[in-house]
């Protein structure tokens, strides 16, 4: 009958449309899965590259002769490299979790509050010379650079500190300066004329006895 024929045509059309929709959905799902796989591979490669970079940075930090320390905005030590162990005498386990004030002479503890307030304001402190105390009680002179540490959203969460022991260098500088001062005093008081010239034949020293010749 005509009604039966119409129903058959409708059913055939519906089945065809359903098959088309299933095919389209399958292709879309497969395409999405391929995109997800590609994104996962890209993420895995990025993570692997980030891990390699982090490993290199960790190796650099650990092999540095300088003390490289990180701390919270409260001054609590959160990382402590081998250089810090050599310079200050405390092991990693002894230092991490302690306050940076343990390294400061009693008359210098207020420095830490000033440093932390400047770091919290986003400032960096470069080549700041300070006296610090080793575990054995010895006072040392260090040159310090301190920079803010930020999280992924840019919020300051702490500070990184690089400290170099300049005690021996400063001792040598002071020794040379004292030697030069003594030599200048001796030459200045000498009864004989003392005149020195450099390679360009320019006079570099002319003592009082030479002035009255």
mmCIF file of N, CA, C and O in Angstrom, residues 54-127:
data_model
loop_
_atom_site.group_PDB
_atom_site.id
_atom_site.type_symbol
_atom_site.label_atom_id
_atom_site.label_comp_id
_atom_site.label_asym_id
_atom_site.label_seq_id
_atom_site.Cartn_x
_atom_site.Cartn_y
_atom_site.Cartn_z
ATOM 1 N N UNK A 54 65.719 21.705 34.250
ATOM 2 C CA UNK A 54 65.773 21.746 35.716
ATOM 3 C C UNK A 54 66.966 20.951 36.248
ATOM 4 O O UNK A 54 67.605 21.361 37.221
ATOM 5 N N UNK A 55 67.241 19.807 35.595
ATOM 6 C CA UNK A 55 68.376 18.991 36.035
ATOM 7 C C UNK A 55 69.689 19.735 35.818
ATOM 8 O O UNK A 55 70.582 19.698 36.668
ATOM 9 N N UNK A 56 69.800 20.431 34.677
ATOM 10 C CA UNK A 56 71.021 21.209 34.405
ATOM 11 C C UNK A 56 71.163 22.341 35.414
ATOM 12 O O UNK A 56 72.257 22.595 35.934
ATOM 13 N N UNK A 57 70.054 23.040 35.687
ATOM 14 C CA UNK A 57 70.104 24.139 36.654
ATOM 15 C C UNK A 57 70.479 23.626 38.043
ATOM 16 O O UNK A 57 71.277 24.251 38.746
ATOM 17 N N UNK A 58 69.905 22.488 38.420
ATOM 18 C CA UNK A 58 70.231 21.910 39.729
ATOM 19 C C UNK A 58 71.702 21.542 39.799
ATOM 20 O O UNK A 58 72.357 21.737 40.829
ATOM 21 N N UNK A 59 72.247 21.021 38.692
ATOM 22 C CA UNK A 59 73.662 20.654 38.662
ATOM 23 C C UNK A 59 74.545 21.895 38.794
ATOM 24 O O UNK A 59 75.549 21.879 39.509
ATOM 25 N N UNK A 60 74.147 22.977 38.107
ATOM 26 C CA UNK A 60 74.904 24.227 38.186
ATOM 27 C C UNK A 60 74.891 24.764 39.615
ATOM 28 O O UNK A 60 75.922 25.183 40.153
ATOM 29 N N UNK A 61 73.706 24.746 40.234
ATOM 30 C CA UNK A 61 73.573 25.253 41.598
ATOM 31 C C UNK A 61 74.439 24.454 42.560
ATOM 32 O O UNK A 61 75.163 25.001 43.395
ATOM 33 N N UNK A 62 74.398 23.127 42.438
ATOM 34 C CA UNK A 62 75.133 22.275 43.363
ATOM 35 C C UNK A 62 76.643 22.360 43.167
ATOM 36 O O UNK A 62 77.404 22.185 44.110
ATOM 37 N N UNK A 63 77.078 22.612 41.933
ATOM 38 C CA UNK A 63 78.520 22.643 41.661
ATOM 39 C C UNK A 63 79.128 24.034 41.849
ATOM 40 O O UNK A 63 80.344 24.195 41.758
ATOM 41 N N UNK A 64 78.298 25.029 42.131
ATOM 42 C CA UNK A 64 78.792 26.397 42.287
ATOM 43 C C UNK A 64 79.637 26.532 43.549
ATOM 44 O O UNK A 64 79.323 25.964 44.599
ATOM 45 N N UNK A 65 80.712 27.316 43.449
ATOM 46 C CA UNK A 65 81.523 27.622 44.629
ATOM 47 C C UNK A 65 80.834 28.647 45.530
ATOM 48 O O UNK A 65 81.176 28.773 46.707
ATOM 49 N N UNK A 66 79.885 29.386 44.960
ATOM 50 C CA UNK A 66 79.154 30.382 45.746
ATOM 51 C C UNK A 66 78.031 29.704 46.529
ATOM 52 O O UNK A 66 77.519 28.654 46.139
ATOM 53 N N UNK A 67 77.656 30.333 47.616
ATOM 54 C CA UNK A 67 76.486 29.874 48.367
ATOM 55 C C UNK A 67 75.242 30.338 47.625
ATOM 56 O O UNK A 67 75.096 31.533 47.338
ATOM 57 N N UNK A 68 74.358 29.400 47.274
ATOM 58 C CA UNK A 68 73.093 29.732 46.624
ATOM 59 C C UNK A 68 71.977 29.243 47.538
ATOM 60 O O UNK A 68 71.829 28.051 47.780
ATOM 61 N N UNK A 69 71.215 30.194 48.045
ATOM 62 C CA UNK A 69 70.228 29.922 49.096
ATOM 63 C C UNK A 69 68.894 30.528 48.682
ATOM 64 O O UNK A 69 68.848 31.622 48.114
ATOM 65 N N UNK A 70 67.818 29.828 48.975
ATOM 66 C CA UNK A 70 66.486 30.424 48.817
ATOM 67 C C UNK A 70 65.819 30.470 50.179
ATOM 68 O O UNK A 70 66.101 29.646 51.057
ATOM 69 N N UNK A 71 64.935 31.456 50.339
ATOM 70 C CA UNK A 71 64.266 31.633 51.631
ATOM 71 C C UNK A 71 62.883 32.221 51.412
ATOM 72 O O UNK A 71 62.588 32.799 50.359
ATOM 73 N N UNK A 72 62.025 32.056 52.408
ATOM 74 C CA UNK A 72 60.687 32.624 52.355
ATOM 75 C C UNK A 72 60.757 34.114 52.693
ATOM 76 O O UNK A 72 61.808 34.635 53.081
ATOM 77 N N UNK A 73 59.605 34.783 52.584
ATOM 78 C CA UNK A 73 59.555 36.199 52.951
ATOM 79 C C UNK A 73 59.630 36.395 54.461
ATOM 80 O O UNK A 73 59.708 37.531 54.937
ATOM 81 N N UNK A 74 59.607 35.292 55.202
ATOM 82 C CA UNK A 74 59.839 35.358 56.650
ATOM 83 C C UNK A 74 61.298 35.086 57.001
ATOM 84 O O UNK A 74 61.664 35.060 58.183
ATOM 85 N N UNK A 75 62.126 34.846 55.968
ATOM 86 C CA UNK A 75 63.539 34.611 56.211
ATOM 87 C C UNK A 75 63.877 33.177 56.555
ATOM 88 O O UNK A 75 64.986 32.895 57.026
ATOM 89 N N UNK A 76 62.951 32.236 56.304
ATOM 90 C CA UNK A 76 63.205 30.829 56.604
ATOM 91 C C UNK A 76 63.875 30.175 55.395
ATOM 92 O O UNK A 76 63.386 30.287 54.264
ATOM 93 N N UNK A 77 64.978 29.488 55.627
ATOM 94 C CA UNK A 77 65.751 28.865 54.548
ATOM 95 C C UNK A 77 64.988 27.685 53.962
ATOM 96 O O UNK A 77 64.522 26.805 54.690
ATOM 97 N N UNK A 78 64.862 27.662 52.620
ATOM 98 C CA UNK A 78 64.154 26.568 51.950
ATOM 99 C C UNK A 78 65.074 25.738 51.060
ATOM 100 O O UNK A 78 64.724 24.616 50.699
ATOM 101 N N UNK A 79 66.211 26.276 50.682
ATOM 102 C CA UNK A 79 67.204 25.479 49.940
ATOM 103 C C UNK A 79 68.589 25.984 50.278
ATOM 104 O O UNK A 79 68.786 27.158 50.599
ATOM 105 N N UNK A 80 69.569 25.057 50.169
ATOM 106 C CA UNK A 80 70.920 25.337 50.687
ATOM 107 C C UNK A 80 71.879 24.447 49.902
ATOM 108 O O UNK A 80 71.877 23.238 50.069
ATOM 109 N N UNK A 81 72.675 25.032 49.013
ATOM 110 C CA UNK A 81 73.515 24.198 48.142
ATOM 111 C C UNK A 81 74.852 23.840 48.797
ATOM 112 O O UNK A 81 75.154 24.257 49.922
ATOM 113 N N UNK A 82 75.652 23.070 48.063
ATOM 114 C CA UNK A 82 76.944 22.628 48.593
ATOM 115 C C UNK A 82 77.875 23.811 48.853
ATOM 116 O O UNK A 82 78.683 23.783 49.788
ATOM 117 N N UNK A 83 77.776 24.858 48.021
ATOM 118 C CA UNK A 83 78.593 26.048 48.240
ATOM 119 C C UNK A 83 78.277 26.709 49.570
ATOM 120 O O UNK A 83 79.181 27.188 50.272
ATOM 121 N N UNK A 84 77.007 26.727 49.940
ATOM 122 C CA UNK A 84 76.609 27.291 51.234
ATOM 123 C C UNK A 84 77.167 26.449 52.376
ATOM 124 O O UNK A 84 77.581 26.982 53.412
ATOM 125 N N UNK A 85 77.177 25.136 52.185
ATOM 126 C CA UNK A 85 77.750 24.251 53.210
ATOM 127 C C UNK A 85 79.224 24.567 53.418
ATOM 128 O O UNK A 85 79.698 24.622 54.564
ATOM 129 N N UNK A 86 79.975 24.767 52.313
ATOM 130 C CA UNK A 86 81.410 25.044 52.429
ATOM 131 C C UNK A 86 81.668 26.408 53.071
ATOM 132 O O UNK A 86 82.568 26.552 53.903
ATOM 133 N N UNK A 87 80.898 27.414 52.671
ATOM 134 C CA UNK A 87 81.157 28.770 53.152
ATOM 135 C C UNK A 87 80.729 28.961 54.601
ATOM 136 O O UNK A 87 81.461 29.535 55.419
ATOM 137 N N UNK A 88 79.541 28.442 54.957
ATOM 138 C CA UNK A 88 78.994 28.715 56.288
ATOM 139 C C UNK A 88 79.152 27.558 57.268
ATOM 140 O O UNK A 88 78.955 27.744 58.479
ATOM 141 N N UNK A 89 79.491 26.370 56.759
ATOM 142 C CA UNK A 89 79.771 25.251 57.658
ATOM 143 C C UNK A 89 78.578 24.422 58.073
ATOM 144 O O UNK A 89 78.745 23.372 58.695
ATOM 145 N N UNK A 90 77.367 24.852 57.756
ATOM 146 C CA UNK A 90 76.168 24.090 58.099
ATOM 147 C C UNK A 90 75.799 23.148 56.950
ATOM 148 O O UNK A 90 75.872 23.534 55.784
ATOM 149 N N UNK A 91 75.384 21.935 57.280
ATOM 150 C CA UNK A 91 74.907 21.013 56.250
ATOM 151 C C UNK A 91 73.511 21.435 55.802
ATOM 152 O O UNK A 91 72.850 22.271 56.434
ATOM 153 N N UNK A 92 73.056 20.843 54.707
ATOM 154 C CA UNK A 92 71.717 21.147 54.182
ATOM 155 C C UNK A 92 70.648 20.852 55.239
ATOM 156 O O UNK A 92 69.744 21.671 55.464
ATOM 157 N N UNK A 93 70.771 19.706 55.894
ATOM 158 C CA UNK A 93 69.755 19.322 56.876
ATOM 159 C C UNK A 93 69.768 20.238 58.097
ATOM 160 O O UNK A 93 68.736 20.444 58.740
ATOM 161 N N UNK A 94 70.926 20.811 58.409
ATOM 162 C CA UNK A 94 71.024 21.719 59.543
ATOM 163 C C UNK A 94 70.458 23.096 59.219
ATOM 164 O O UNK A 94 69.930 23.786 60.097
ATOM 165 N N UNK A 95 70.560 23.494 57.958
ATOM 166 C CA UNK A 95 70.192 24.860 57.583
ATOM 167 C C UNK A 95 68.735 25.006 57.152
ATOM 168 O O UNK A 95 68.060 25.970 57.548
ATOM 169 N N UNK A 96 68.243 24.066 56.335
ATOM 170 C CA UNK A 96 66.881 24.187 55.807
ATOM 171 C C UNK A 96 65.874 24.160 56.955
ATOM 172 O O UNK A 96 65.930 23.306 57.839
ATOM 173 N N UNK A 97 64.970 25.133 56.931
ATOM 174 C CA UNK A 97 63.975 25.257 57.998
ATOM 175 C C UNK A 97 64.369 26.235 59.082
ATOM 176 O O UNK A 97 63.540 26.600 59.920
ATOM 177 N N UNK A 98 65.632 26.668 59.064
ATOM 178 C CA UNK A 98 66.115 27.641 60.048
ATOM 179 C C UNK A 98 66.009 29.060 59.497
ATOM 180 O O UNK A 98 65.883 29.281 58.300
ATOM 181 N N UNK A 99 66.106 30.041 60.384
ATOM 182 C CA UNK A 99 66.080 31.439 59.978
ATOM 183 C C UNK A 99 67.458 31.882 59.495
ATOM 184 O O UNK A 99 68.485 31.450 60.032
ATOM 185 N N UNK A 100 67.468 32.767 58.506
ATOM 186 C CA UNK A 100 68.728 33.323 58.019
ATOM 187 C C UNK A 100 69.458 34.091 59.113
ATOM 188 O O UNK A 100 70.663 34.306 59.032
ATOM 189 N N UNK A 101 68.738 34.471 60.152
ATOM 190 C CA UNK A 101 69.359 35.243 61.235
ATOM 191 C C UNK A 101 70.424 34.445 61.979
ATOM 192 O O UNK A 101 71.236 35.029 62.696
ATOM 193 N N UNK A 102 70.432 33.134 61.811
ATOM 194 C CA UNK A 102 71.454 32.331 62.489
ATOM 195 C C UNK A 102 72.847 32.640 61.956
ATOM 196 O O UNK A 102 73.853 32.312 62.596
ATOM 197 N N UNK A 103 72.927 33.283 60.786
ATOM 198 C CA UNK A 103 74.217 33.619 60.190
ATOM 199 C C UNK A 103 74.670 35.032 60.524
ATOM 200 O O UNK A 103 75.774 35.433 60.138
ATOM 201 N N UNK A 104 73.845 35.778 61.225
ATOM 202 C CA UNK A 104 74.129 37.197 61.423
ATOM 203 C C UNK A 104 74.669 37.485 62.815
ATOM 204 O O UNK A 104 74.189 36.924 63.802
ATOM 205 N N UNK A 105 75.645 38.383 62.907
ATOM 206 C CA UNK A 105 76.106 38.834 64.231
ATOM 207 C C UNK A 105 74.949 39.512 64.959
ATOM 208 O O UNK A 105 74.042 40.058 64.317
ATOM 209 N N UNK A 106 74.958 39.490 66.281
ATOM 210 C CA UNK A 106 73.850 40.094 67.044
ATOM 211 C C UNK A 106 73.555 41.541 66.667
ATOM 212 O O UNK A 106 72.402 41.964 66.700
ATOM 213 N N UNK A 107 74.607 42.300 66.321
ATOM 214 C CA UNK A 107 74.382 43.713 65.999
ATOM 215 C C UNK A 107 73.956 43.936 64.549
ATOM 216 O O UNK A 107 73.816 45.077 64.109
ATOM 217 N N UNK A 108 73.736 42.838 63.795
ATOM 218 C CA UNK A 108 73.347 42.960 62.385
ATOM 219 C C UNK A 108 71.999 42.307 62.070
ATOM 220 O O UNK A 108 71.621 42.241 60.916
ATOM 221 N N UNK A 109 71.307 41.817 63.100
ATOM 222 C CA UNK A 109 70.069 41.071 62.833
ATOM 223 C C UNK A 109 68.991 41.942 62.193
ATOM 224 O O UNK A 109 68.100 41.435 61.503
ATOM 225 N N UNK A 110 69.047 43.254 62.412
ATOM 226 C CA UNK A 110 68.039 44.137 61.818
ATOM 227 C C UNK A 110 68.195 44.225 60.298
ATOM 228 O O UNK A 110 67.266 44.653 59.608
ATOM 229 N N UNK A 111 69.369 43.844 59.793
ATOM 230 C CA UNK A 111 69.576 43.867 58.341
ATOM 231 C C UNK A 111 68.568 42.979 57.626
ATOM 232 O O UNK A 111 68.085 43.326 56.541
ATOM 233 N N UNK A 112 68.246 41.832 58.226
ATOM 234 C CA UNK A 112 67.368 40.870 57.571
ATOM 235 C C UNK A 112 65.977 41.451 57.347
ATOM 236 O O UNK A 112 65.385 41.257 56.282
ATOM 237 N N UNK A 113 65.444 42.172 58.314
ATOM 238 C CA UNK A 113 64.117 42.771 58.169
ATOM 239 C C UNK A 113 64.111 43.775 57.019
ATOM 240 O O UNK A 113 63.160 43.832 56.227
ATOM 241 N N UNK A 114 65.173 44.574 56.916
ATOM 242 C CA UNK A 114 65.271 45.553 55.833
ATOM 243 C C UNK A 114 65.384 44.852 54.483
ATOM 244 O O UNK A 114 64.716 45.241 53.512
ATOM 245 N N UNK A 115 66.196 43.788 54.426
ATOM 246 C CA UNK A 115 66.360 43.034 53.178
ATOM 247 C C UNK A 115 65.028 42.433 52.740
ATOM 248 O O UNK A 115 64.625 42.545 51.577
ATOM 249 N N UNK A 116 64.307 41.801 53.672
ATOM 250 C CA UNK A 116 63.048 41.144 53.331
ATOM 251 C C UNK A 116 61.987 42.138 52.888
ATOM 252 O O UNK A 116 61.194 41.848 51.982
ATOM 253 N N UNK A 117 61.961 43.313 53.486
ATOM 254 C CA UNK A 117 60.974 44.323 53.084
ATOM 255 C C UNK A 117 61.264 44.828 51.674
ATOM 256 O O UNK A 117 60.335 45.064 50.891
ATOM 257 N N UNK A 118 62.531 44.966 51.339
ATOM 258 C CA UNK A 118 62.887 45.401 49.980
ATOM 259 C C UNK A 118 62.576 44.321 48.957
ATOM 260 O O UNK A 118 62.096 44.603 47.858
ATOM 261 N N UNK A 119 62.823 43.062 49.322
ATOM 262 C CA UNK A 119 62.498 41.953 48.425
ATOM 263 C C UNK A 119 60.991 41.869 48.196
ATOM 264 O O UNK A 119 60.513 41.690 47.075
ATOM 265 N N UNK A 120 60.200 42.007 49.262
ATOM 266 C CA UNK A 120 58.741 41.950 49.157
ATOM 267 C C UNK A 120 58.206 43.067 48.263
ATOM 268 O O UNK A 120 57.158 42.915 47.631
ATOM 269 N N UNK A 121 58.950 44.181 48.194
ATOM 270 C CA UNK A 121 58.558 45.299 47.330
ATOM 271 C C UNK A 121 59.030 45.113 45.894
ATOM 272 O O UNK A 121 58.807 45.981 45.044
ATOM 273 N N UNK A 122 59.700 43.978 45.615
ATOM 274 C CA UNK A 122 60.135 43.682 44.253
ATOM 275 C C UNK A 122 61.516 44.191 43.917
ATOM 276 O O UNK A 122 61.930 44.151 42.752
ATOM 277 N N UNK A 123 62.256 44.657 44.915
ATOM 278 C CA UNK A 123 63.599 45.177 44.667
ATOM 279 C C UNK A 123 64.636 44.052 44.725
ATOM 280 O O UNK A 123 64.453 43.066 45.434
ATOM 281 N N UNK A 124 65.722 44.243 43.992
ATOM 282 C CA UNK A 124 66.875 43.340 44.075
ATOM 283 C C UNK A 124 68.006 44.068 44.791
ATOM 284 O O UNK A 124 68.094 45.302 44.740
ATOM 285 N N UNK A 125 68.840 43.304 45.455
ATOM 286 C CA UNK A 125 69.984 43.864 46.184
ATOM 287 C C UNK A 125 71.241 43.241 45.590
ATOM 288 O O UNK A 125 71.397 42.016 45.613
ATOM 289 N N UNK A 126 72.120 44.058 45.054
ATOM 290 C CA UNK A 126 73.287 43.542 44.330
ATOM 291 C C UNK A 126 74.599 43.949 45.009
ATOM 292 O O UNK A 126 74.779 45.092 45.405
ATOM 293 N N UNK A 127 75.473 42.958 45.137
ATOM 294 C CA UNK A 127 76.836 43.169 45.634
ATOM 295 C C UNK A 127 76.847 43.919 46.973
ATOM 296 O O UNK A 127 77.608 44.867 47.174
#
